[in-house]
Amino acid sequence: MSALSELYKEIALCQQCELAKHRTRVVPGEGAEDADIIFIGEAPGWHEDQQGRPFVGPAGLYLDELLASINLKREQVYIANVIKCRPQGNRDPLPSEILNCRKWLERQIELIQPRIIVTLGRYSMAMFFPGKSIGKIHGTAQKRDNVIYYAMYHPAAALHQQSLRRTIGEDMLKIPSLLAQAENVVEDKQQPQQLTMFEV
Ligand code: URA
């Protein structure tokens, strides 16, 4: 059994907060164990709670479309959430819940070792870009320790606010060139690359 599958078993046993009492299924995450890119959303919604899989409701269908726009299928990337159990009524996650769940996401990232971490929405952005505002930093990246962090709006935002659809689509289209730059940086450490789109 792979280390990630072992981790899923551990996550399924977690009873650290009230969310565990109300969940139908835990939603650890899914995708390629050696993915170059991890997309991190907020928390499971109703559909995800029913199926135990991330992003399988309306926001997930849109995420699939966005992935297709850069010739990727969800099986080629890794998809996870900040929170692994659905908050009742889809309320916002509490700071204590985010803190309790943080270790699972950290272990997923350690095991997958992605080149790019894409934050979807403000909760995952807050984890990797503390103190920043999504309106200001969406579509920009930061590189730390050979990992590129890239902030995007949450796909569900476009379902509520049609005007964001174009922005989200455009931000997604920047990912292939970020990935190409990440590959160059990793392969050719002697000659630092000029990385565009970078915030810092
Ligand atoms: N929204 C999220 O943030 N995650 C999901 O898995 C589904 C909807």
Short mmCIF file of C-alpha atoms and ligand atoms in Angstrom, two decimals:
data_model
loop_
_atom_site.label_atom_id
_atom_site.label_comp_id
_atom_site.label_asym_id
_atom_site.label_seq_id
_atom_site.Cartn_x
_atom_site.Cartn_y
_atom_site.Cartn_z
CA MET A 1 0.00 0.00 0.00
CA SER A 2 1.33 3.44 -0.88
CA ALA A 3 2.23 5.99 1.76
CA LEU A 4 -0.64 8.18 0.58
CA SER A 5 -3.16 5.35 0.95
CA GLU A 6 -1.84 4.76 4.47
CA LEU A 7 -2.32 8.44 5.14
CA TYR A 8 -5.94 8.30 3.88
CA LYS A 9 -6.61 5.56 6.44
CA GLU A 10 -5.20 7.73 9.20
CA ILE A 11 -7.27 10.72 8.05
CA ALA A 12 -10.42 8.58 8.03
CA LEU A 13 -9.83 7.77 11.72
CA CYS A 14 -9.45 11.43 12.71
CA GLN A 15 -12.00 12.54 15.32
CA GLN A 16 -10.24 15.72 16.35
CA CYS A 17 -13.17 18.04 15.79
CA GLU A 18 -16.96 18.04 15.69
CA LEU A 19 -16.90 17.86 11.89
CA ALA A 20 -16.05 14.15 12.11
CA LYS A 21 -19.36 13.46 13.89
CA HIS A 22 -21.45 14.91 11.11
CA ARG A 23 -19.60 13.74 8.02
CA THR A 24 -20.93 11.05 5.70
CA ARG A 25 -17.46 10.40 4.32
CA VAL A 26 -14.08 11.93 4.85
CA VAL A 27 -12.62 13.61 1.75
CA PRO A 28 -8.83 13.32 1.94
CA GLY A 29 -7.96 14.20 -1.65
CA GLU A 30 -7.18 12.33 -4.84
CA GLY A 31 -5.03 12.30 -7.94
CA ALA A 32 -1.57 11.37 -9.14
CA GLU A 33 0.77 10.42 -6.30
CA ASP A 34 3.67 11.99 -8.23
CA ALA A 35 1.71 15.03 -9.45
CA ASP A 36 3.63 18.15 -10.44
CA ILE A 37 0.66 20.29 -9.45
CA ILE A 38 -1.56 20.25 -6.35
CA PHE A 39 -4.80 22.24 -6.37
CA ILE A 40 -6.04 23.07 -2.88
CA GLY A 41 -9.63 24.13 -2.27
CA GLU A 42 -11.48 24.96 0.92
CA ALA A 43 -13.63 22.13 2.26
CA PRO A 44 -15.90 19.38 0.95
CA GLY A 45 -19.45 20.37 0.04
CA TRP A 46 -22.53 18.14 -0.03
CA HIS A 47 -21.53 16.16 -3.14
CA GLU A 48 -17.99 15.61 -1.90
CA ASP A 49 -19.25 14.47 1.51
CA GLN A 50 -21.53 11.93 -0.19
CA GLN A 51 -18.83 10.55 -2.49
CA GLY A 52 -15.66 10.95 -0.41
CA ARG A 53 -13.98 12.70 -3.36
CA PRO A 54 -12.90 16.34 -3.72
CA PHE A 55 -14.48 18.73 -6.23
CA VAL A 56 -17.19 16.49 -7.66
CA GLY A 57 -20.09 18.98 -7.46
CA PRO A 58 -20.74 22.03 -9.65
CA ALA A 59 -17.45 23.73 -8.67
CA GLY A 60 -15.67 20.47 -9.51
CA LEU A 61 -17.23 20.30 -12.96
CA TYR A 62 -15.94 23.78 -13.59
CA LEU A 63 -12.50 22.82 -12.22
CA ASP A 64 -12.47 19.89 -14.68
CA GLU A 65 -13.23 22.37 -17.50
CA LEU A 66 -10.44 24.65 -16.35
CA LEU A 67 -8.02 21.71 -16.27
CA ALA A 68 -9.11 20.70 -19.77
CA SER A 69 -8.30 24.25 -20.94
CA ILE A 70 -4.64 23.46 -20.20
CA ASN A 71 -4.88 19.89 -21.50
CA LEU A 72 -4.91 18.26 -18.09
CA LYS A 73 -7.23 15.68 -16.61
CA ARG A 74 -7.83 15.50 -12.88
CA GLU A 75 -5.99 12.15 -12.75
CA GLN A 76 -2.80 13.95 -13.81
CA VAL A 77 -2.84 16.44 -10.94
CA TYR A 78 -3.61 16.16 -7.23
CA ILE A 79 -6.70 17.77 -5.73
CA ALA A 80 -7.19 18.34 -2.01
CA ASN A 81 -8.81 20.70 0.46
CA VAL A 82 -7.69 22.60 3.53
CA ILE A 83 -10.43 20.79 5.50
CA LYS A 84 -11.10 17.07 5.03
CA CYS A 85 -14.67 16.90 6.42
CA ARG A 86 -17.70 18.91 5.34
CA PRO A 87 -18.66 21.77 7.64
CA GLN A 88 -22.41 21.43 8.26
CA GLY A 89 -24.53 23.52 5.94
CA ASN A 90 -21.34 24.44 4.04
CA ARG A 91 -20.48 27.06 6.63
CA ASP A 92 -16.99 28.57 6.62
CA PRO A 93 -14.35 26.45 8.38
CA LEU A 94 -13.39 27.62 11.88
CA PRO A 95 -9.79 28.59 12.65
CA SER A 96 -9.56 25.62 15.09
CA GLU A 97 -10.74 23.22 12.34
CA ILE A 98 -8.17 24.60 9.91
CA LEU A 99 -5.47 24.15 12.53
CA ASN A 100 -6.54 20.57 13.33
CA CYS A 101 -6.57 19.59 9.67
CA ARG A 102 -3.36 21.33 8.68
CA LYS A 103 -1.11 18.37 9.42
CA TRP A 104 -2.92 16.19 6.85
CA LEU A 105 -2.36 18.64 4.03
CA GLU A 106 1.25 19.11 5.08
CA ARG A 107 1.81 15.35 4.93
CA GLN A 108 0.14 15.12 1.52
CA ILE A 109 2.46 17.82 0.21
CA GLU A 110 5.51 16.10 1.74
CA LEU A 111 4.61 12.81 0.06
CA ILE A 112 3.69 14.22 -3.35
CA GLN A 113 6.45 16.84 -3.54
CA PRO A 114 4.72 18.96 -6.17
CA ARG A 115 6.44 21.62 -8.21
CA ILE A 116 3.44 23.93 -8.06
CA ILE A 117 0.87 24.46 -5.33
CA VAL A 118 -2.24 26.22 -6.61
CA THR A 119 -4.44 27.74 -3.94
CA LEU A 120 -8.14 27.94 -4.84
CA GLY A 121 -9.89 30.63 -2.84
CA ARG A 122 -9.06 32.54 0.27
CA TYR A 123 -8.77 29.73 2.83
CA SER A 124 -5.99 27.89 1.05
CA MET A 125 -4.46 31.23 -0.01
CA ALA A 126 -4.30 32.27 3.66
CA MET A 127 -2.27 29.17 4.42
CA PHE A 128 0.43 29.85 1.84
CA PHE A 129 0.18 33.62 1.34
CA PRO A 130 -0.63 34.87 4.87
CA GLY A 131 -1.97 38.39 5.08
CA LYS A 132 -2.55 38.73 1.32
CA SER A 133 -5.80 39.56 -0.42
CA ILE A 134 -7.10 37.33 -3.21
CA GLY A 135 -8.22 40.32 -5.29
CA LYS A 136 -4.62 41.54 -5.35
CA ILE A 137 -2.59 38.36 -5.73
CA HIS A 138 -4.70 36.04 -7.90
CA GLY A 139 -2.74 35.10 -11.01
CA THR A 140 0.61 35.71 -9.31
CA ALA A 141 3.17 33.26 -7.99
CA GLN A 142 5.89 33.07 -5.37
CA LYS A 143 8.76 30.63 -5.35
CA ARG A 144 10.06 29.24 -2.06
CA ASP A 145 12.45 26.29 -1.69
CA ASN A 146 11.94 25.23 -5.30
CA VAL A 147 8.16 25.12 -4.99
CA ILE A 148 5.99 27.61 -6.85
CA TYR A 149 2.91 28.85 -5.01
CA TYR A 150 0.20 30.24 -7.28
CA ALA A 151 -3.01 31.90 -6.08
CA MET A 152 -6.34 31.64 -7.89
CA TYR A 153 -9.94 32.48 -7.07
CA HIS A 154 -12.05 29.50 -6.00
CA PRO A 155 -13.91 28.00 -8.99
CA ALA A 156 -17.20 28.33 -7.06
CA ALA A 157 -16.70 32.11 -7.08
CA ALA A 158 -17.32 32.09 -10.84
CA LEU A 159 -20.55 30.18 -10.32
CA HIS A 160 -21.85 32.97 -8.09
CA GLN A 161 -20.24 35.85 -9.95
CA GLN A 162 -20.14 35.34 -13.71
CA SER A 163 -17.77 38.28 -14.18
CA LEU A 164 -14.98 36.25 -12.49
CA ARG A 165 -15.15 33.47 -15.08
CA ARG A 166 -12.88 35.23 -17.49
CA THR A 167 -10.33 36.10 -14.79
CA ILE A 168 -10.24 32.53 -13.48
CA GLY A 169 -9.92 31.16 -17.02
CA GLU A 170 -7.03 33.53 -17.74
CA ASP A 171 -5.28 32.70 -14.45
CA MET A 172 -5.53 29.00 -15.26
CA LEU A 173 -3.94 29.54 -18.66
CA LYS A 174 -0.77 30.83 -16.95
CA ILE A 175 -0.10 27.49 -15.25
CA PRO A 176 1.62 25.69 -18.18
CA SER A 177 4.29 28.37 -18.47
CA LEU A 178 4.81 28.34 -14.69
CA LEU A 179 5.27 24.60 -14.89
CA ALA A 180 7.76 24.94 -17.74
CA GLN A 181 9.71 27.49 -15.72
CA ALA A 182 9.60 25.23 -12.64
CA GLU A 183 11.05 22.39 -14.70
CA ASN A 184 13.88 24.59 -15.95
CA VAL A 185 14.69 25.76 -12.45
CA VAL A 186 14.83 22.24 -11.06
CA GLU A 187 16.88 20.83 -13.93
CA ASP A 188 19.34 23.67 -14.27
CA LYS A 189 20.09 24.94 -10.80
CA GLN A 190 23.39 26.49 -11.91
CA GLN A 191 21.71 29.11 -14.08
CA PRO A 192 18.90 30.85 -12.22
CA GLN A 193 15.96 31.53 -14.49
CA GLN A 194 14.13 34.81 -14.70
CA LEU A 195 10.67 33.88 -13.51
CA THR A 196 7.86 36.02 -14.81
CA MET A 197 4.44 36.53 -13.16
CA PHE A 198 6.17 36.42 -9.81
CA GLU A 199 4.99 38.63 -7.05
CA VAL A 200 8.24 38.69 -5.13
N1 URA B 1 -15.28 23.34 -2.80
C1 URA B 1 -14.09 23.05 -2.25
O1 URA B 1 -13.37 23.93 -1.80
N2 URA B 1 -13.69 21.81 -2.23
C2 URA B 1 -14.39 20.83 -2.74
O2 URA B 1 -13.93 19.69 -2.70
C3 URA B 1 -15.62 21.16 -3.34
C4 URA B 1 -16.06 22.41 -3.35
#
